[in-house]
């Protein structure tokens, strides 16, 4: 058995992927071109969307999606307290105000009761929620239909950075926008498929998608019917373009898109391997000392779960102070690290970050954060390496008591 370090996640790039990238490098297009369009079409078909807008990363996917749905200065956006920074930062960068919503510590997903209470308090104070971003944490689909019921007038953006291949309870694929206005994906190397850096957005509405296509490329358009100068003017010609909303360069390149299309063809295989590895962790954690010390995050139907992360929580004894749970989690992290197993903590509660510093308490997020650890989970993780992780957990369990 090897003793090479085991990361919590990594890409699986094969010879086909390398060939696809090489072909792109040898083509006429390096920046956005036909391979981006092909990647968008393949992604939209895979997730049952009307189209997709590929962008440079998942963070810009959030920013472009929020902007295309009209989020702007002074607007209010609701974001879960446990997510990656980007879900909240993208709103702040557009000048919006972020309010955090607590999560259920057993799932890491939005706490819908807290969402309802927050929305009610805001409404009573005369504040309108412009946008909410439910996160499909770890790959488990959040109940977006219920979020829609609770916030009928808000724009809804599903943050599906963890959830390519997940399926909603109504059977619709995550990405189809069945109950939302937009869905974003990330193609960072630890995600289900990679473009190295990359992201994409799907929209319920074609006009929003068309706006996002402009926003990803400087807000430029070449539509004569919308020019502010007379199209007959000598200053207007085939070269002419206009910008009616200042934006940025969020484009994906054809080189990255070539990798994405090649990877996407293997998504089912990647998902099956992730689910098989997760089932093995589930089995190992289902009894004995491991079950006494650790509890997997609940995620609902295993076949609907995209299994981006496999999160375990250090079990908390009744009335045990959170500090003691957190100390055991830190001990487990370090114990695994000494054995070359690089688990990870997803995530530090965003409202705790100095950039956001919220004054409210988020007991669900605090309880989740104190106890959580993401174990290695990626398609290239071998059975032997997973056995190393499980053996190390078992060894830790024998010496760790609440
Ligand atoms: C929940 C979530 N949202 C957004 C992002 C941003 O994606 P990217 O790293 O591609 O910018 C990530 C990335 O890790 C994420 O986990």
mmCIF file of C-alpha atoms and ligand atoms in Angstrom, residues 57-60 62 83-84 86-87 135 159 161-162 184 186-188 191 197-198 308 347, ligand 1:
data_model
loop_
_atom_site.group_PDB
_atom_site.id
_atom_site.type_symbol
_atom_site.label_atom_id
_atom_site.label_comp_id
_atom_site.label_asym_id
_atom_site.label_seq_id
_atom_site.Cartn_x
_atom_site.Cartn_y
_atom_site.Cartn_z
ATOM 1 C CA UNK A 57 -14.759 30.524 -13.072
ATOM 2 C CA UNK A 58 -17.625 29.790 -10.680
ATOM 3 C CA UNK A 59 -17.139 33.059 -8.815
ATOM 4 C CA UNK A 60 -17.716 35.088 -11.985
ATOM 5 C CA UNK A 62 -22.257 33.994 -9.562
ATOM 6 C CA UNK A 83 -20.820 28.176 1.829
ATOM 7 C CA UNK A 84 -17.702 29.256 -0.031
ATOM 8 C CA UNK A 86 -17.895 33.543 -3.439
ATOM 9 C CA UNK A 87 -21.653 33.057 -2.909
ATOM 10 C CA UNK A 135 -26.352 26.234 -2.105
ATOM 11 C CA UNK A 159 -25.220 27.736 -6.318
ATOM 12 C CA UNK A 161 -20.752 24.517 -7.651
ATOM 13 C CA UNK A 162 -20.941 21.222 -5.690
ATOM 14 C CA UNK A 184 -24.283 28.304 -11.503
ATOM 15 C CA UNK A 186 -17.815 25.619 -11.105
ATOM 16 C CA UNK A 187 -15.255 23.558 -12.993
ATOM 17 C CA UNK A 188 -12.377 23.969 -10.547
ATOM 18 C CA UNK A 191 -15.291 19.573 -8.902
ATOM 19 C CA UNK A 197 -10.612 27.218 -14.064
ATOM 20 C CA UNK A 198 -14.127 27.690 -15.344
ATOM 21 C CA UNK A 308 -18.819 16.466 -4.288
ATOM 22 C CA UNK A 347 -16.248 25.975 5.450
HETATM 23 C C1 LIG B 1 -20.226 26.705 -3.180
HETATM 24 C C2 LIG B 1 -19.256 27.363 -4.117
HETATM 25 N N1 LIG B 1 -19.650 28.435 -4.813
HETATM 26 C C3 LIG B 1 -18.821 29.061 -5.673
HETATM 27 C C4 LIG B 1 -17.525 28.637 -5.861
HETATM 28 C C5 LIG B 1 -16.627 29.395 -6.768
HETATM 29 O O1 LIG B 1 -16.112 28.633 -7.826
HETATM 30 P P1 LIG B 1 -14.695 28.916 -8.474
HETATM 31 O O2 LIG B 1 -13.647 28.358 -7.562
HETATM 32 O O3 LIG B 1 -14.754 28.185 -9.787
HETATM 33 O O4 LIG B 1 -14.555 30.383 -8.664
HETATM 34 C C6 LIG B 1 -17.073 27.518 -5.166
HETATM 35 C C7 LIG B 1 -15.690 27.048 -5.372
HETATM 36 O O5 LIG B 1 -15.109 26.315 -4.673
HETATM 37 C C8 LIG B 1 -17.954 26.852 -4.267
HETATM 38 O O6 LIG B 1 -17.559 25.789 -3.570
#
